[in-house]
C-alpha positions as MATLAB code, in Angstrom:
seq = 'MKKKGFDVLVYLCLAIVFVAECSAYIVDPGPVVIATSGEIWPKPKKQQTEETFSTFTPTNFHFKATEKTCDILDLAFERYTQILVQILNNGRRNRRSQPRRRSKVRLDPLFSGNLVEFNVKLTTECEDKPYQGMDESYVLTVTNGSASLDAKSVWGVLRGLESFSQLTVYSGEGTSLRVNHTVINDEPRFSWRGLLVDTSRHFINVDVLLKILDGMAYNKLNVFHWHIVDDHSFPYESRRFPELSAQGAFTRRMVYSVNDIENVIEYARIRGIRVLAEFDTPGHTRSWGVSHPELLTECEGQYKGKLGPMNPINEEVYVFLQELFKEVTELFPDKYIHLGGDEVGFECWQSNSNITEYMKQNDIRNYEKLEEIFIQRIIDNVDQLGANSIVWQEVYVNRVSLPQKTAVHIWTGDRFRLLYSVTKDGHPALLSSCWYLDHLSTGGDWRKYYTCDPHDFSGNAEQKDLVLGGEACMWAEVVDNGNILQRIFPRVSAAAEKLWSQQSVKDIEDAARRLEEHYCRLNVRGIPAQPPNGPGFCA';
ca = [
      47.155   44.839  -29.110;
      45.938   42.201  -30.879;
      46.423   39.283  -28.278;
      45.266   41.829  -25.498;
      42.058   42.590  -27.194;
      41.063   39.042  -27.968;
      41.619   38.177  -24.477;
      39.264   41.060  -23.485;
      36.818   39.260  -26.124;
      37.055   36.218  -24.094;
      36.775   37.349  -20.702;
      33.935   39.421  -21.444;
      32.167   36.606  -23.450;
      32.666   33.979  -20.293;
      31.338   36.962  -17.946;
      28.298   36.763  -20.263;
      27.800   33.085  -19.910;
      28.545   32.882  -16.530;
      25.906   36.058  -15.573;
      23.550   34.252  -18.091;
      24.002   30.420  -16.629;
      23.522   32.435  -12.634;
      20.516   34.425  -13.357;
      18.695   30.863  -14.294;
      18.832   30.629  -10.633;
      18.650   33.980   -9.718;
      15.642   34.811  -11.707;
      13.230   31.636  -12.260;
      14.467   29.476   -9.065;
      11.605   26.750  -10.157;
       8.154   27.207   -9.097;
       6.866   26.560   -5.344;
       3.629   24.291   -5.694;
       1.137   26.213   -3.407;
      -0.952   23.598   -1.141;
      -4.309   23.632   -0.840;
      -6.210   23.730    2.424;
      -8.951   21.377    3.129;
      -8.688   19.282    0.183;
      -9.236   15.284    0.357;
      -7.083   12.998   -1.053;
      -8.101   10.717   -2.156;
     -10.178   12.576   -4.196;
     -13.937   11.786   -3.807;
     -16.514   10.255   -6.476;
     -18.728   13.329   -5.722;
     -18.478   16.484   -3.955;
     -19.745   19.991   -3.203;
     -18.267   22.197   -1.556;
     -19.650   25.888   -0.254;
     -18.009   28.734    0.786;
     -20.034   29.123    4.019;
     -18.286   27.328    7.016;
     -18.716   26.036   10.603;
     -16.702   25.966   13.307;
     -16.191   23.459   16.560;
     -13.743   23.124   19.051;
     -12.706   19.558   19.773;
     -12.683   19.563   23.403;
     -16.618   20.513   22.941;
     -17.097   18.308   19.968;
     -18.037   14.395   19.987;
     -18.946   11.807   17.299;
     -22.333   10.327   17.884;
     -23.260    6.796   16.474;
     -27.152    7.016   15.773;
     -27.912    3.438   15.533;
     -25.199    0.597   15.279;
     -22.375    0.609   17.192;
     -19.049   -1.755   17.883;
     -15.633   -1.517   19.175;
     -14.192   -0.231   16.459;
     -16.470    2.389   15.614;
     -15.741    3.421   19.198;
     -12.023    3.181   18.797;
     -12.394    5.107   15.264;
     -13.777    7.715   17.593;
     -11.497    7.797   19.869;
      -8.430    7.944   16.989;
     -10.204   10.780   15.163;
     -10.682   12.892   18.115;
      -6.892   13.051   18.413;
      -6.297   13.802   15.069;
      -8.747   16.957   15.228;
      -6.754   18.069   18.567;
      -3.372   17.226   16.405;
      -4.800   19.938   13.908;
      -5.573   22.003   16.322;
      -2.404   22.399   18.076;
       0.066   22.090   14.845;
      -2.477   25.120   14.012;
      -1.933   26.972   17.146;
       2.139   26.275   16.960;
       2.215   27.620   13.510;
       0.028   30.563   14.550;
       2.063   31.735   17.217;
       4.852   33.583   15.502;
       2.032   35.555   13.390;
       1.064   38.644   14.534;
      -2.181   38.752   17.681;
      -4.983   39.398   15.588;
      -8.309   40.209   16.581;
     -10.990   37.636   15.972;
     -12.941   37.993   13.392;
     -14.587   34.334   12.243;
     -17.774   35.268   14.138;
     -17.881   38.316   12.481;
     -17.559   36.687    8.751;
     -20.450   36.885    6.870;
     -19.930   32.937    5.662;
     -19.983   31.628    9.229;
     -22.538   29.487    9.938;
     -22.758   28.541   13.503;
     -20.915   25.720   15.695;
     -20.777   22.042   14.987;
     -20.662   20.569   18.670;
     -21.986   16.965   17.519;
     -21.213   14.433   14.176;
     -23.743   11.993   13.853;
     -23.065    8.614   12.477;
     -25.441    6.605   11.098;
     -24.199    2.884   10.374;
     -27.269    1.159    8.936;
     -26.218   -2.785    9.379;
     -24.271   -4.290   12.009;
     -20.710   -3.827   12.506;
     -19.157   -6.564   10.652;
     -15.729   -8.322   12.423;
     -13.417   -7.990    9.975;
     -12.356   -6.555    6.487;
     -12.735   -8.638    3.139;
     -12.454   -8.589   -0.416;
     -15.399   -6.594   -2.028;
     -16.606   -5.144    1.195;
     -18.832   -1.634    1.327;
     -16.561    1.081    1.675;
     -19.121    3.678    0.368;
     -20.555    6.689    2.460;
     -22.532   10.296    2.639;
     -20.619   13.170    4.388;
     -23.024   16.059    5.041;
     -21.551   19.134    6.481;
     -24.192   22.330    6.573;
     -25.413   24.567    8.519;
     -23.654   23.900   12.426;
     -24.470   20.225   11.826;
     -22.301   17.383   10.365;
     -23.636   13.426    9.772;
     -22.212   10.677    8.289;
     -24.470    7.801    6.715;
     -23.145    4.277    5.726;
     -24.087    0.865    5.383;
     -21.212   -0.758    6.735;
     -18.583    0.397    9.384;
     -15.629    0.327    6.836;
     -17.820    3.179    5.030;
     -17.575    4.996    8.464;
     -13.718    4.886    8.539;
     -13.400    6.350    5.046;
     -16.067    8.889    5.695;
     -14.199    9.723    8.909;
     -10.899   10.095    7.402;
     -12.586   12.506    4.767;
     -13.926   14.378    7.408;
     -10.882   15.196    9.435;
      -8.918   16.125    5.839;
     -11.651   18.869    5.494;
     -10.878   20.219    8.978;
      -8.521   22.885    9.243;
      -7.367   25.554   11.918;
      -9.308   28.403   11.739;
      -6.419   30.587   12.312;
      -7.734   31.955   16.029;
      -8.057   30.389   19.496;
      -9.190   26.938   20.127;
     -11.520   26.570   16.880;
     -11.184   24.507   13.721;
     -12.815   25.583   10.694;
     -14.851   22.856    8.171;
     -16.486   24.245    4.854;
     -20.198   23.324    4.030;
     -19.999   20.000    2.182;
     -21.935   17.027    0.854;
     -19.577   13.808   -0.273;
     -20.958   10.937   -2.220;
     -18.233    8.856   -1.944;
     -16.919    5.026   -2.901;
     -13.684    3.208   -4.502;
     -13.427    2.524   -7.735;
     -11.261   -0.521   -7.069;
     -11.925   -2.909   -4.184;
      -8.059   -3.829   -3.846;
      -6.008   -1.192   -2.592;
      -2.633   -2.232   -1.366;
       0.745   -1.900   -0.210;
       3.404   -4.650   -0.375;
       6.034   -4.414    2.400;
       9.125   -6.640    2.033;
      10.739   -7.569    5.443;
      12.804  -10.209    4.277;
      15.674   -8.329    3.186;
      15.706   -5.674    6.176;
      13.815   -6.572    8.769;
      11.096   -3.581    9.952;
      10.115   -3.084   13.618;
       6.755   -3.993   14.483;
       6.301   -0.121   15.584;
       7.532    1.134   12.072;
       5.140   -2.007   10.440;
       1.742    0.467   12.435;
       2.731    3.638   11.402;
       2.648    1.978    7.878;
      -0.825    0.974    8.671;
      -1.595    4.745   10.214;
      -0.328    5.830    6.685;
      -2.355    3.356    4.718;
      -5.469    4.569    6.491;
      -5.084    7.913    5.776;
      -4.699    7.061    1.954;
      -7.750    4.593    2.173;
      -5.564    1.796    1.202;
      -6.898   -1.735    2.404;
      -4.749   -4.253    1.996;
      -1.324   -4.906    3.594;
       0.849   -7.825    1.770;
       2.843   -8.657    4.028;
       5.973  -10.221    2.192;
       7.109  -11.594    5.162;
       9.978  -14.497    4.066;
      12.316  -14.533    1.515;
      15.856  -15.984    0.647;
      17.717  -13.460    2.806;
      15.956  -14.024    6.179;
      12.747  -16.105    7.689;
      11.533  -13.555   10.097;
       8.337  -15.326   10.565;
       8.229  -17.395   13.934;
       6.440  -20.532   13.034;
       4.705  -22.595   16.362;
       5.162  -26.020   14.148;
       8.668  -25.347   12.703;
      10.435  -22.986   15.007;
      13.496  -24.064   13.598;
      12.743  -21.721   10.615;
      13.413  -18.637   12.216;
      15.414  -19.941   15.058;
      17.999  -20.904   12.009;
      16.840  -18.796    8.910;
      16.630  -15.146   10.645;
      18.944  -12.427   10.625;
      18.775  -12.765   14.615;
      17.024  -13.985   17.069;
      15.811  -10.527   17.687;
      14.640   -9.992   14.024;
      11.721  -12.461   14.565;
       7.739  -11.916   14.406;
       6.124  -13.647   17.203;
       2.626  -15.068   17.066;
       2.056  -12.162   19.566;
       3.166   -9.599   16.910;
       1.490  -10.915   14.133;
      -1.651  -10.875   16.011;
      -1.000   -7.094   16.770;
      -0.416   -6.116   13.528;
      -3.528   -7.940   11.948;
      -5.478   -6.481   15.057;
      -3.898   -3.169   14.320;
      -5.017   -3.212   10.709;
      -8.348   -4.744   11.718;
      -9.668   -1.934   13.248;
      -8.602    0.483   10.310;
     -10.168   -1.731    7.647;
      -6.886   -3.465    6.431;
      -6.609   -6.397    5.537;
      -3.528   -8.184    6.221;
      -2.466  -10.643    3.201;
       0.762  -13.154    3.953;
       3.288  -13.827    1.088;
       5.212  -17.453    1.637;
       6.856  -17.622   -1.859;
       7.911  -20.705   -3.299;
       9.631  -22.574   -5.114;
      12.064  -19.990   -5.701;
      12.915  -17.310   -2.967;
      13.372  -20.000   -0.229;
      17.355  -19.794    0.712;
      16.431  -19.287    4.273;
      14.005  -21.583    4.580;
      16.614  -24.351    3.603;
      19.075  -23.334    6.369;
      17.103  -25.428    8.755;
      15.326  -27.459    6.142;
      18.106  -28.501    3.486;
      16.066  -31.360    2.328;
      13.300  -29.321    1.045;
      15.321  -27.672   -1.182;
      17.188  -28.596   -4.850;
      20.796  -30.406   -4.246;
      22.516  -29.289   -7.552;
      24.598  -31.092   -9.494;
      27.267  -30.669  -12.021;
      28.652  -26.929  -12.457;
      25.963  -25.819   -9.772;
      27.058  -28.831   -7.488;
      27.224  -27.244   -3.585;
      24.524  -25.283   -3.994;
      20.815  -25.249   -3.005;
      18.552  -24.417   -5.899;
      14.253  -23.828   -5.633;
      12.146  -26.397   -3.135;
      12.383  -29.947   -4.938;
       9.368  -30.677   -7.053;
       9.427  -34.723   -6.521;
      10.172  -34.982   -3.020;
       6.694  -35.786   -1.306;
       7.842  -34.402    2.076;
       8.203  -30.916    0.995;
       4.350  -31.193    0.468;
       3.694  -32.734    3.824;
       6.057  -29.906    5.181;
       4.082  -26.924    3.234;
       0.486  -28.753    4.020;
       1.321  -28.127    7.700;
       2.975  -24.883    7.881;
       0.100  -23.207    5.131;
      -2.732  -24.710    7.827;
      -0.958  -22.695   10.440;
      -0.505  -19.615    8.198;
      -4.148  -19.641    7.074;
      -5.428  -20.099   10.842;
      -3.054  -17.031   11.749;
      -4.205  -15.048    9.295;
      -7.525  -14.278    8.981;
      -8.124  -13.052    5.138;
      -9.499  -15.667    3.220;
      -6.252  -15.005    0.139;
      -2.841  -16.439    0.754;
       0.136  -15.326   -1.593;
       1.687  -18.231   -2.600;
       4.527  -16.514   -4.984;
       5.969  -18.540   -7.665;
       8.250  -15.780   -9.468;
      11.366  -15.879  -10.701;
      11.944  -19.775  -10.619;
      15.362  -20.463  -11.989;
      15.104  -24.192  -13.820;
      18.987  -24.799  -13.614;
      18.893  -26.240  -10.947;
      16.386  -28.304  -11.167;
      17.951  -29.341  -15.019;
      21.270  -30.481  -12.929;
      19.403  -32.728  -10.853;
      19.840  -36.493  -12.034;
      17.157  -37.348   -9.723;
      14.579  -34.752  -11.228;
      15.826  -35.417  -14.584;
      15.148  -39.117  -14.479;
      11.394  -38.372  -12.899;
      10.589  -36.130  -15.808;
      11.558  -39.209  -18.014;
       9.589  -41.608  -16.316;
       6.425  -39.235  -16.016;
       6.718  -38.204  -19.953;
       7.336  -34.416  -18.142;
       8.713  -32.577  -21.177;
       9.487  -29.376  -19.937;
      10.232  -27.676  -16.635;
       7.495  -25.517  -16.916;
       5.356  -28.489  -16.427;
       7.332  -29.425  -13.177;
       6.770  -26.281  -11.796;
       2.718  -26.181  -12.719;
       2.796  -29.895  -10.745;
       4.401  -27.999   -8.136;
       2.178  -25.044   -8.087;
      -0.827  -27.300   -8.700;
      -0.647  -28.949   -5.492;
      -0.032  -26.197   -3.523;
      -3.035  -24.339   -4.437;
      -4.824  -27.862   -4.188;
      -3.536  -27.743   -0.454;
      -4.463  -24.460    0.259;
      -7.826  -24.813   -1.468;
      -8.793  -27.699    0.932;
      -8.204  -25.117    3.508;
     -10.638  -22.547    2.738;
      -8.267  -19.831    1.071;
      -8.016  -18.545   -2.018;
      -4.499  -18.325   -3.886;
      -2.465  -15.286   -5.551;
       0.532  -16.273   -7.699;
       2.948  -13.553   -9.392;
       2.608  -13.590  -13.256;
       5.412  -16.119  -14.050;
       3.239  -18.523  -13.232;
       0.943  -18.013  -15.529;
       3.252  -17.060  -18.064;
       4.897  -20.401  -17.936;
       1.192  -21.499  -18.538;
       0.592  -23.579  -15.495;
      -2.772  -24.580  -15.762;
      -4.440  -22.140  -12.740;
      -7.938  -22.836  -11.222;
     -10.387  -19.957  -12.718;
     -10.150  -18.138   -9.245;
      -6.643  -17.996   -8.675;
      -5.142  -14.068   -8.957;
      -2.478  -13.485  -11.205;
      -0.267  -10.616   -9.924;
       1.308   -8.275  -12.440;
       4.688   -7.236  -11.848;
       6.667   -6.712  -14.676;
       7.204   -6.605  -18.689;
       3.735   -5.595  -20.769;
       1.497   -4.775  -18.591;
      -1.139   -4.221  -21.134;
      -0.908   -7.514  -23.009;
      -0.864   -9.257  -19.578;
      -3.927   -7.408  -18.493;
      -5.333   -8.425  -21.356;
      -4.613  -11.957  -21.369;
      -4.943  -12.543  -18.071;
      -8.660  -11.624  -17.823;
      -9.365  -12.966  -21.062;
      -8.525  -16.125  -19.810;
     -10.949  -15.722  -17.084;
      -8.647  -14.857  -13.906;
      -8.677  -11.847  -11.427;
      -6.027   -9.480  -11.750;
      -4.018   -7.126   -9.701;
      -1.250   -4.294  -11.071;
       1.852   -3.664   -9.369;
       4.504   -3.118  -11.974;
       4.002    0.545  -12.612;
       3.792    1.144   -8.782;
       7.274   -0.237   -7.574;
       8.522    2.650   -4.668;
      11.831    1.235   -4.642;
      12.333    2.230   -8.165;
      13.395    5.917   -6.808;
      14.551    8.537   -9.472;
      14.028   11.524   -7.743;
      12.634   12.832   -4.163;
       9.005   13.630   -6.355;
       9.031   11.453   -8.872;
       4.956   10.360   -7.782;
       3.785   11.836  -10.877;
       5.273    8.670  -13.157;
       2.835    6.653  -10.298;
      -0.091    8.939  -11.007;
       0.019    8.486  -14.674;
      -0.817    4.371  -14.300;
      -4.329    3.494  -13.809;
      -5.269   -0.598  -13.857;
      -7.826   -0.401  -16.731;
      -5.657    1.240  -19.530;
      -5.707   -2.214  -21.526;
      -8.054   -2.849  -24.382;
     -10.207   -5.555  -22.724;
     -14.073   -5.518  -22.949;
     -16.148   -4.820  -19.908;
     -16.050   -8.077  -18.561;
     -12.494   -8.387  -18.849;
     -11.837   -4.812  -16.832;
     -14.276   -5.939  -14.008;
     -11.891   -9.082  -13.326;
      -9.382   -6.207  -12.534;
      -9.189   -6.306   -8.604;
      -7.094   -3.332   -8.454;
      -3.512   -3.373   -7.155;
      -0.637   -2.702   -5.431;
       2.606   -0.539   -4.577;
       5.332   -2.517   -3.716;
       8.094   -1.597   -1.153;
      11.000   -3.861   -1.546;
      13.209   -3.778    1.507;
      16.620   -3.913   -0.442;
      18.013   -0.404    0.122;
      15.180    0.664    3.129;
      14.562   -0.315    7.000;
      13.404    1.120    9.860;
      15.380    4.719    9.283;
      13.864    5.689    5.770;
      11.070    3.059    4.778;
       8.303    5.462    5.955;
       9.733    8.290    4.066;
      10.181    6.554    0.802;
       6.600    4.893    1.081;
       4.979    8.188    1.753;
       3.514   10.232    0.229;
       4.608    8.554   -2.915;
       2.190    5.749   -2.551;
      -0.363    8.111   -2.368;
      -0.450    8.549   -5.932;
      -1.490    4.952   -6.158;
      -3.962    5.090   -3.460;
      -5.870    7.833   -5.655;
      -5.513    5.955   -8.868;
      -7.163    3.021   -7.099;
     -10.091    5.212   -5.163;
     -10.840    7.791   -7.461;
     -12.875    7.859  -10.625;
     -11.134    7.215  -13.808;
     -11.656   10.772  -14.934;
      -9.050   12.129  -12.305;
      -6.341   12.831  -14.159;
      -5.277   16.876  -13.647;
      -1.804   16.244  -12.691;
      -0.954   19.951  -11.690;
      -4.072   19.841   -8.880;
      -3.239   16.331   -7.682;
       0.275   18.380   -6.773;
      -1.348   21.069   -5.042;
      -3.402   18.179   -3.243;
      -0.555   16.217   -2.268;
       1.588   19.026   -1.141;
      -1.197   19.819    1.632;
      -1.370   15.822    2.236;
       2.360   15.417    2.596;
       2.050   18.049    5.260;
      -0.823   16.420    6.595;
       0.743   13.273    7.211;
       3.738   15.022    9.029;
       1.400   16.161   11.832;
       0.191   13.229   12.328;
       3.416   11.664   12.679;
       4.299   10.099    9.387;
       7.786   11.204    8.257;
       6.720   11.733    4.917;
       8.722   13.098    1.953;
       8.012   16.686    0.296;
       6.316   15.649   -2.886;
       7.069   18.256   -5.134;
      10.404   20.523   -4.446;
      10.988   23.870   -2.485;
       8.275   24.686   -0.181;
       6.983   24.323    3.173;
       4.021   23.319    5.315;
       1.821   26.041    7.138;
];
């Protein structure tokens, strides 16, 4: 009897534990983040919104340039007209499953007339291509049946049109859209708001790159950092050295032709996005050596038979790079070029007898100095071509003597200390270390990116002015055409808001609601963004 009673007690306890465990799922299944409606991402600098609203029908509504105009403006009007149509079609499609209701919009006391025209006042001539430090400010006004946008540059117009499209929602009936009366004075906090995409570890098709550019425009990002080649493949098709991609790409089909690159640059240009090319040297160059092994260092000793970084004492290397970079700077119009310089292992240089003898003869006492000689010559070549250089932080950490205008790109380690040190030495700085999109913890891990700010270091105002901004990075070890868009969006949106919005924008729960809407918005526009917050749905 005692044993039986004991067993009953055990079963009873287990049952209580089971019920307690299950009740956690039955009673508290987890929060559902309720999306906002008509909120803007990234959050504007100043915004006043009223409850009164106007409506309009995309087919009876048009954008009009009241002063200056150009191809960028005309194409933007076409794009955003189509986006408004997408908003309408999506709203009507979702409304079909709902019961029909009598039209109430016009009877609403907050209704204030129909919009027919959106006046865009550009006060200066259109600039031809985006550039570092361009003016992206705008003033957007929607009130009493009228809408207008004022900007000093075409780039500000593009950002203002994006904000207007995000203010606009489906009215809930018929063929009309609704927009609350709003006044926005907006400008970005940082002028460099980028996304790095690696196309060497997995080849990313051009049509996917164009989708990425669309998503960047919807987040007001303005620098597409194209990490186009690396150890694994060389997909850049050089006119001067076609053998680099012919032998160094994964396959002959996985190559970016000059026409492909020009199409990407043009697609980005009309969206106000710069295309920054990176050709990483002297390390990360194994794919270069497939066609040109003479450029790389022949390892000796225990590394015999392997090729290391580019050979810094081989004059042919500098002649080759000068010709290649001349071609690159002619093809890519941006004034900056990224020269890499990260993760240069010195083991192969140390093993090479020619290099060690050269160092003795020239009184070069360490390999950091040898790296400095290499980097300095490359930067000098690029400077002669009229371009500004960017290097990864290792070049700076290894105490390479850099020209003052050379920007240092921080990607790992103590970002607070590095930002302070780099700017203390007078160099422009870019931050990426807290925005590595390949570091996936959960689907909704955007919050860890949202807590990072490029000015969270102890430097003075002059130092902080040297922080150009930053870039989120999508390294491609485990992404390809099938999942790269989902990994980028909307997680990159967190970095986009930290780079555009004011430093005081920190409310993460408010951000969660706005990002829930933004993720739905991206999907309506053809960007297959993943859910940011867990359980929920797009209305």
